[in-house]
mmCIF file of C-alpha atoms in Angstrom:
data_model
loop_
_atom_site.group_PDB
_atom_site.id
_atom_site.type_symbol
_atom_site.label_atom_id
_atom_site.label_comp_id
_atom_site.label_asym_id
_atom_site.label_seq_id
_atom_site.Cartn_x
_atom_site.Cartn_y
_atom_site.Cartn_z
ATOM 1 C CA UNK A 1 0.000 0.000 0.000
ATOM 2 C CA UNK A 2 1.231 3.478 -0.875
ATOM 3 C CA UNK A 3 0.003 6.902 0.258
ATOM 4 C CA UNK A 4 0.387 9.752 -2.236
ATOM 5 C CA UNK A 5 -0.239 13.364 -1.295
ATOM 6 C CA UNK A 6 -1.917 15.318 -4.110
ATOM 7 C CA UNK A 7 -1.958 19.100 -3.943
ATOM 8 C CA UNK A 8 -2.162 22.153 -6.158
ATOM 9 C CA UNK A 9 -2.945 25.836 -6.096
ATOM 10 C CA UNK A 10 -6.462 27.162 -6.494
ATOM 11 C CA UNK A 11 -7.833 26.509 -10.023
ATOM 12 C CA UNK A 12 -4.729 24.500 -10.917
ATOM 13 C CA UNK A 13 -6.647 21.426 -12.059
ATOM 14 C CA UNK A 14 -5.980 19.225 -9.019
ATOM 15 C CA UNK A 15 -9.596 18.034 -8.904
ATOM 16 C CA UNK A 16 -9.382 16.876 -12.523
ATOM 17 C CA UNK A 17 -6.285 14.824 -11.714
ATOM 18 C CA UNK A 18 -7.885 13.436 -8.561
ATOM 19 C CA UNK A 19 -10.991 12.322 -10.452
ATOM 20 C CA UNK A 20 -8.846 10.606 -13.094
ATOM 21 C CA UNK A 21 -6.822 8.795 -10.434
ATOM 22 C CA UNK A 22 -10.067 7.595 -8.880
ATOM 23 C CA UNK A 23 -11.188 6.269 -12.282
ATOM 24 C CA UNK A 24 -7.905 4.358 -12.497
ATOM 25 C CA UNK A 25 -8.561 2.703 -9.141
ATOM 26 C CA UNK A 26 -7.015 4.946 -6.471
ATOM 27 C CA UNK A 27 -8.784 5.387 -3.136
ATOM 28 C CA UNK A 28 -9.260 9.142 -2.752
ATOM 29 C CA UNK A 29 -9.458 10.978 0.562
ATOM 30 C CA UNK A 30 -10.736 14.461 -0.335
ATOM 31 C CA UNK A 31 -10.024 17.048 2.367
ATOM 32 C CA UNK A 32 -12.414 19.587 0.805
ATOM 33 C CA UNK A 33 -15.241 17.032 0.756
ATOM 34 C CA UNK A 34 -14.543 16.175 4.398
ATOM 35 C CA UNK A 35 -14.601 19.873 5.309
ATOM 36 C CA UNK A 36 -17.905 20.231 3.448
ATOM 37 C CA UNK A 37 -19.386 17.374 5.489
ATOM 38 C CA UNK A 38 -18.185 18.947 8.747
ATOM 39 C CA UNK A 39 -19.732 22.302 7.732
ATOM 40 C CA UNK A 40 -23.253 20.899 7.411
ATOM 41 C CA UNK A 41 -25.751 22.337 9.935
ATOM 42 C CA UNK A 42 -25.258 20.768 13.340
ATOM 43 C CA UNK A 43 -21.793 19.429 12.528
ATOM 44 C CA UNK A 44 -18.698 20.537 14.534
ATOM 45 C CA UNK A 45 -17.259 23.050 12.074
ATOM 46 C CA UNK A 46 -20.648 24.605 11.345
ATOM 47 C CA UNK A 47 -21.242 25.257 15.035
ATOM 48 C CA UNK A 48 -17.723 26.651 15.517
ATOM 49 C CA UNK A 49 -18.112 29.051 12.578
ATOM 50 C CA UNK A 50 -21.535 30.216 13.728
ATOM 51 C CA UNK A 51 -20.347 30.875 17.268
ATOM 52 C CA UNK A 52 -17.293 32.763 16.017
ATOM 53 C CA UNK A 53 -18.773 34.835 13.174
ATOM 54 C CA UNK A 54 -22.432 35.058 14.167
ATOM 55 C CA UNK A 55 -25.537 34.744 11.987
ATOM 56 C CA UNK A 56 -24.165 37.133 9.320
ATOM 57 C CA UNK A 57 -22.518 34.117 7.674
ATOM 58 C CA UNK A 58 -25.799 32.198 7.296
ATOM 59 C CA UNK A 59 -28.035 31.987 4.253
ATOM 60 C CA UNK A 60 -31.799 32.152 4.621
ATOM 61 C CA UNK A 61 -32.018 28.335 4.703
ATOM 62 C CA UNK A 62 -29.496 28.094 7.562
ATOM 63 C CA UNK A 63 -26.588 26.921 5.403
ATOM 64 C CA UNK A 64 -23.259 28.720 5.599
ATOM 65 C CA UNK A 65 -22.673 31.494 3.076
ATOM 66 C CA UNK A 66 -19.253 30.454 1.768
ATOM 67 C CA UNK A 67 -18.823 33.624 -0.270
ATOM 68 C CA UNK A 68 -19.205 35.803 2.833
ATOM 69 C CA UNK A 69 -16.852 33.593 4.851
ATOM 70 C CA UNK A 70 -14.314 33.667 2.013
ATOM 71 C CA UNK A 71 -14.286 37.462 1.961
ATOM 72 C CA UNK A 72 -13.890 37.621 5.750
ATOM 73 C CA UNK A 73 -10.991 35.187 5.698
ATOM 74 C CA UNK A 74 -9.102 36.651 2.762
ATOM 75 C CA UNK A 75 -9.406 40.201 4.065
ATOM 76 C CA UNK A 76 -8.183 39.398 7.580
ATOM 77 C CA UNK A 77 -5.124 37.174 8.241
ATOM 78 C CA UNK A 78 -6.198 36.715 11.881
ATOM 79 C CA UNK A 79 -9.500 35.183 10.777
ATOM 80 C CA UNK A 80 -7.663 32.909 8.371
ATOM 81 C CA UNK A 81 -5.440 31.734 11.236
ATOM 82 C CA UNK A 82 -8.501 31.115 13.395
ATOM 83 C CA UNK A 83 -10.176 29.026 10.700
ATOM 84 C CA UNK A 84 -7.025 26.970 10.108
ATOM 85 C CA UNK A 85 -6.535 26.364 13.831
ATOM 86 C CA UNK A 86 -10.189 25.341 14.215
ATOM 87 C CA UNK A 87 -10.722 23.308 11.061
ATOM 88 C CA UNK A 88 -7.424 21.476 10.550
ATOM 89 C CA UNK A 89 -7.535 19.216 13.643
ATOM 90 C CA UNK A 90 -11.102 18.114 12.852
ATOM 91 C CA UNK A 91 -10.327 17.431 9.193
ATOM 92 C CA UNK A 92 -7.058 15.654 10.008
ATOM 93 C CA UNK A 93 -8.826 13.383 12.492
ATOM 94 C CA UNK A 94 -11.289 12.314 9.800
ATOM 95 C CA UNK A 95 -8.482 11.841 7.241
ATOM 96 C CA UNK A 96 -6.604 9.552 9.640
ATOM 97 C CA UNK A 97 -9.753 7.514 10.258
ATOM 98 C CA UNK A 98 -10.231 6.993 6.530
ATOM 99 C CA UNK A 99 -6.576 6.073 6.007
ATOM 100 C CA UNK A 100 -6.933 3.383 8.681
ATOM 101 C CA UNK A 101 -10.126 2.153 7.036
ATOM 102 C CA UNK A 102 -8.461 1.847 3.623
ATOM 103 C CA UNK A 103 -5.434 0.177 5.198
ATOM 104 C CA UNK A 104 -7.733 -2.394 6.803
ATOM 105 C CA UNK A 105 -9.342 -2.953 3.392
ATOM 106 C CA UNK A 106 -5.824 -3.443 1.936
ATOM 107 C CA UNK A 107 -6.192 -0.729 -0.704
ATOM 108 C CA UNK A 108 -3.049 -0.546 -2.840
ATOM 109 C CA UNK A 109 -2.963 3.223 -3.510
ATOM 110 C CA UNK A 110 -4.421 5.926 -1.267
ATOM 111 C CA UNK A 111 -4.411 9.531 -2.482
ATOM 112 C CA UNK A 112 -4.688 12.393 0.013
ATOM 113 C CA UNK A 113 -6.321 15.153 -2.038
ATOM 114 C CA UNK A 114 -5.478 18.257 0.010
ATOM 115 C CA UNK A 115 -5.230 21.823 -1.395
ATOM 116 C CA UNK A 116 -3.176 23.064 1.583
ATOM 117 C CA UNK A 117 -1.093 19.912 1.998
ATOM 118 C CA UNK A 118 2.179 21.721 2.703
ATOM 119 C CA UNK A 119 0.625 24.591 4.668
ATOM 120 C CA UNK A 120 -1.130 22.158 7.030
ATOM 121 C CA UNK A 121 1.934 19.915 7.420
ATOM 122 C CA UNK A 122 -0.028 16.891 6.215
ATOM 123 C CA UNK A 123 2.567 16.163 3.523
ATOM 124 C CA UNK A 124 4.312 14.166 6.283
ATOM 125 C CA UNK A 125 1.456 11.637 6.088
ATOM 126 C CA UNK A 126 2.371 10.754 2.489
ATOM 127 C CA UNK A 127 5.243 8.743 1.040
ATOM 128 C CA UNK A 128 5.379 10.998 -2.013
ATOM 129 C CA UNK A 129 3.797 14.347 -2.844
ATOM 130 C CA UNK A 130 2.520 15.234 -6.307
ATOM 131 C CA UNK A 131 1.901 18.872 -7.229
ATOM 132 C CA UNK A 132 -0.547 19.862 -9.963
ATOM 133 C CA UNK A 133 0.178 23.362 -11.242
ATOM 134 C CA UNK A 134 -0.680 25.823 -13.975
ATOM 135 C CA UNK A 135 0.770 29.162 -14.976
ATOM 136 C CA UNK A 136 -0.595 31.967 -12.789
ATOM 137 C CA UNK A 137 -2.269 33.712 -15.730
ATOM 138 C CA UNK A 138 -4.165 30.496 -16.502
ATOM 139 C CA UNK A 139 -5.099 30.074 -12.820
ATOM 140 C CA UNK A 140 -6.534 33.597 -12.786
ATOM 141 C CA UNK A 141 -8.572 33.056 -15.932
ATOM 142 C CA UNK A 142 -9.962 29.748 -14.681
ATOM 143 C CA UNK A 143 -10.819 31.234 -11.289
ATOM 144 C CA UNK A 144 -12.605 34.224 -12.840
ATOM 145 C CA UNK A 145 -14.611 31.950 -15.121
ATOM 146 C CA UNK A 146 -15.382 29.304 -12.485
ATOM 147 C CA UNK A 147 -16.159 31.515 -9.477
ATOM 148 C CA UNK A 148 -17.147 34.787 -11.096
ATOM 149 C CA UNK A 149 -14.320 36.694 -9.396
ATOM 150 C CA UNK A 150 -12.920 39.944 -10.727
ATOM 151 C CA UNK A 151 -9.256 39.978 -11.710
ATOM 152 C CA UNK A 152 -8.132 41.568 -8.422
ATOM 153 C CA UNK A 153 -10.090 39.111 -6.278
ATOM 154 C CA UNK A 154 -8.763 36.150 -8.276
ATOM 155 C CA UNK A 155 -5.192 37.445 -7.923
ATOM 156 C CA UNK A 156 -5.689 37.899 -4.161
ATOM 157 C CA UNK A 157 -6.886 34.296 -3.771
ATOM 158 C CA UNK A 158 -3.808 33.014 -5.579
ATOM 159 C CA UNK A 159 -1.451 35.306 -3.648
ATOM 160 C CA UNK A 160 -2.867 34.087 -0.323
ATOM 161 C CA UNK A 161 -1.472 30.599 -0.955
ATOM 162 C CA UNK A 162 2.084 29.344 -0.649
ATOM 163 C CA UNK A 163 4.115 30.473 -3.690
ATOM 164 C CA UNK A 164 4.161 27.966 -6.531
ATOM 165 C CA UNK A 165 7.965 27.850 -6.674
ATOM 166 C CA UNK A 166 8.121 26.867 -3.004
ATOM 167 C CA UNK A 167 5.608 24.072 -3.582
ATOM 168 C CA UNK A 168 7.624 22.840 -6.578
ATOM 169 C CA UNK A 169 10.728 22.569 -4.395
ATOM 170 C CA UNK A 170 8.869 20.488 -1.809
ATOM 171 C CA UNK A 171 7.037 18.167 -4.210
ATOM 172 C CA UNK A 172 8.416 14.798 -5.347
ATOM 173 C CA UNK A 173 6.671 14.927 -8.723
ATOM 174 C CA UNK A 174 4.966 17.570 -10.852
ATOM 175 C CA UNK A 175 2.016 17.632 -13.233
ATOM 176 C CA UNK A 176 1.892 20.657 -15.536
ATOM 177 C CA UNK A 177 -1.768 21.412 -16.237
ATOM 178 C CA UNK A 178 -1.140 24.568 -18.270
ATOM 179 C CA UNK A 179 -1.816 22.785 -21.560
ATOM 180 C CA UNK A 180 -4.466 20.441 -22.922
ATOM 181 C CA UNK A 181 -6.375 17.830 -20.918
ATOM 182 C CA UNK A 182 -4.854 14.903 -22.889
ATOM 183 C CA UNK A 183 -1.378 16.252 -22.073
ATOM 184 C CA UNK A 184 -2.234 16.378 -18.366
ATOM 185 C CA UNK A 185 -3.706 12.871 -18.346
ATOM 186 C CA UNK A 186 -0.631 11.439 -20.074
ATOM 187 C CA UNK A 187 1.470 12.805 -17.219
ATOM 188 C CA UNK A 188 -0.888 11.159 -14.723
ATOM 189 C CA UNK A 189 -0.639 7.845 -16.600
ATOM 190 C CA UNK A 190 3.161 7.902 -16.319
ATOM 191 C CA UNK A 191 3.009 8.556 -12.592
ATOM 192 C CA UNK A 192 0.331 5.902 -12.094
ATOM 193 C CA UNK A 193 2.625 3.324 -13.682
ATOM 194 C CA UNK A 194 5.477 4.448 -11.440
ATOM 195 C CA UNK A 195 3.373 4.353 -8.270
ATOM 196 C CA UNK A 196 1.751 0.972 -8.924
ATOM 197 C CA UNK A 197 4.576 -0.975 -10.585
ATOM 198 C CA UNK A 198 7.743 -0.027 -8.746
ATOM 199 C CA UNK A 199 7.722 -3.007 -6.447
ATOM 200 C CA UNK A 200 6.517 -1.131 -3.362
ATOM 201 C CA UNK A 201 3.531 -2.778 -1.775
#
């Protein structure tokens, strides 16, 4: 069994790579999906956010307004620190539980799909770390199209993350998603062969 850490900057294409790895047979542990589950009404993160920020972050149906929370976090480093300190232990606990479950099921390849893998220190949980990246201009364009951000807001979201060059230095392998989808998937295929046929169980 091998544990691969998969990370990438916002709008880099990491989710596309993760979905393809799942199609190929990898067991995916998606940190964003886990966070989403924990943010459902009545769940631990939901209650923590509501107590901290108040009802201004709620939609009319009681769900969290992620756009409002995003603006609060990205405009105030102290709030970002609070969210990280509150959310990371809960998410990491769930990740560890799922790793143990997959280990018990003798899964051959587990992928930790974590946007802030290096920032959270969870790269230590993986045997190898794979970084999906795209040129910053492409990230901006994708983010503006996907989330409806203006250019300044998109640039601020990218700038709030660890610099790409630093992530490249820390990663064991890279996937350049600046080009076409077939080009990206060919890179994934090469890594899949390496991860599943190198004699490491």
